Amino acid sequence: MTAEIIDGKALAATVREKVAGQVARLKENHQITPGLAVVLVGEDPASQVYVRSKGKQTVETGMNSYEHKLEADTPEADLLALIDTLNNDPEVHGILVQLPLPGHLDEDLVINSISPEKDVDGFHVSNVGRLGTGQKSMVPCTPLGCLMMLREHHGRLSGMDAVVIGRSNIVGKPMAQLLLGDSCTVTIAHSRTRDLPGTVRRADIVVAAVGRPQMVPGDWIKPGATVIDVGINRIAAPERGVNEDGSPKSRLVGDVDFESAAAVAGAITPVPGGVGPMTIACLLANTVTACCRANGLDEPEGLTA
Ligand code: NAD
């Protein structure tokens, strides 16, 4: 069997189109332009790339993008003061503080100082609790993107056996909550799971969010299962030649061994081009959802969980 490829790039483009349509509707009918504020502290190169990409896509969908770049040694009080200003700014509907933060800043404190209604990353403890109790919340972007891909592929997920590998607050745990919300039978596996291969083999849906290159081989996958690979890992790829400094070129791989898994699975997401593009698309979707809620308007169908 050769798995169907779940094209995250294409679905992300569809989500962005939907977002752009909603932005146009908000502008035309209500004279409101959704706005997303992104706060970057320090100069982490990967974070800079993410922030640039988020800002670009925000503008492309017709929204306002506000970027706040702070020095790496910014005192916590200054960051909290900026968040307070953004919380009270009616032009700002979504606030995202790019993680990781420099070590002297308390990540939990910072995230929980964002107004939950503007917390488009869905990391505020109030949104975590709301998701866990089935109330309307802001849903973390990466798991929301995974859920959208699963719904797109399967329609209803009710009754399916799902295994989420990884129990992080930003991917594994919210992913499990979302699958439970769609009536899957959910197992969360992690580094202490006794029989990981056996656990994964029972799953109709496997979501791998570990951060270990190609750790899930095809012979762990139940024939016909759907595999969502969240992992983004850079590995050396000497077959691609060498860089100017003589080091081998590299490439991105997921947490799943794509070749062997694709030979067994019914459907699988590639890396790159799977979950990654959906994450930013869902950030834009969350911003529109937050804007509609803030203005007492009906929120668009299909852009949240
Ligand atoms: P994390 O390090 O916070 O969590 C990893 C989890 O994997 C932990 O819960 C741990 O228990 C589990 N784990 C570690 N070793 C294991 C093992 N041998 N067997 C089973 N479980 C094990 O990571 P995270 O933030 O959840 O991210 C996971 C991966 O997803 C990373 O590669 C990250 O880059 C990627 N990621 C991708 C996106 C995206 O947009 N595509 C977004 C977020 C994270």
XYZ file of N, CA and C in Angstrom, residues 4 6-7 14 23 51 58 62 80 95 117-118 203 209 265 267 277 290:
54
model
N -1.808 7.911 0.798
C -2.181 9.202 0.218
C -1.409 10.285 0.976
N -1.199 13.790 2.587
C -2.062 14.890 3.036
C -1.267 16.179 2.827
N -1.755 16.993 1.902
C -0.998 18.165 1.461
C -1.310 19.378 2.345
N -5.917 27.075 1.322
C -7.384 27.173 1.400
C -7.796 27.923 2.668
N -11.705 38.591 6.293
C -11.130 39.921 6.547
C -11.829 40.947 5.644
N 8.834 34.956 12.847
C 8.128 36.229 13.032
C 7.961 36.951 11.695
N 0.240 37.686 7.518
C -0.827 38.485 8.126
C -1.237 39.607 7.171
N -4.739 40.661 4.365
C -5.468 41.929 4.512
C -5.544 42.448 5.936
N 5.955 43.121 30.231
C 4.585 43.060 30.774
C 3.834 44.368 30.485
N -2.566 38.642 20.105
C -1.208 38.929 20.600
C -0.449 37.608 20.666
N -8.707 36.481 25.590
C -9.458 36.695 24.341
C -8.517 37.015 23.181
N -7.319 37.544 23.489
C -6.359 37.911 22.439
C -5.225 36.888 22.313
N -3.253 2.163 16.662
C -3.905 3.437 16.336
C -4.403 3.535 14.901
N 4.694 13.943 17.840
C 5.189 15.278 18.217
C 6.250 15.107 19.290
N 0.907 3.115 5.743
C -0.198 3.984 6.178
C -1.223 4.174 5.056
N -2.739 7.255 4.925
C -2.476 8.657 4.594
C -1.390 9.177 5.518
N 3.045 24.406 7.382
C 2.264 25.492 6.786
C 0.908 25.704 7.460
N -10.744 35.700 16.878
C -10.669 36.602 18.038
C -11.303 37.950 17.712
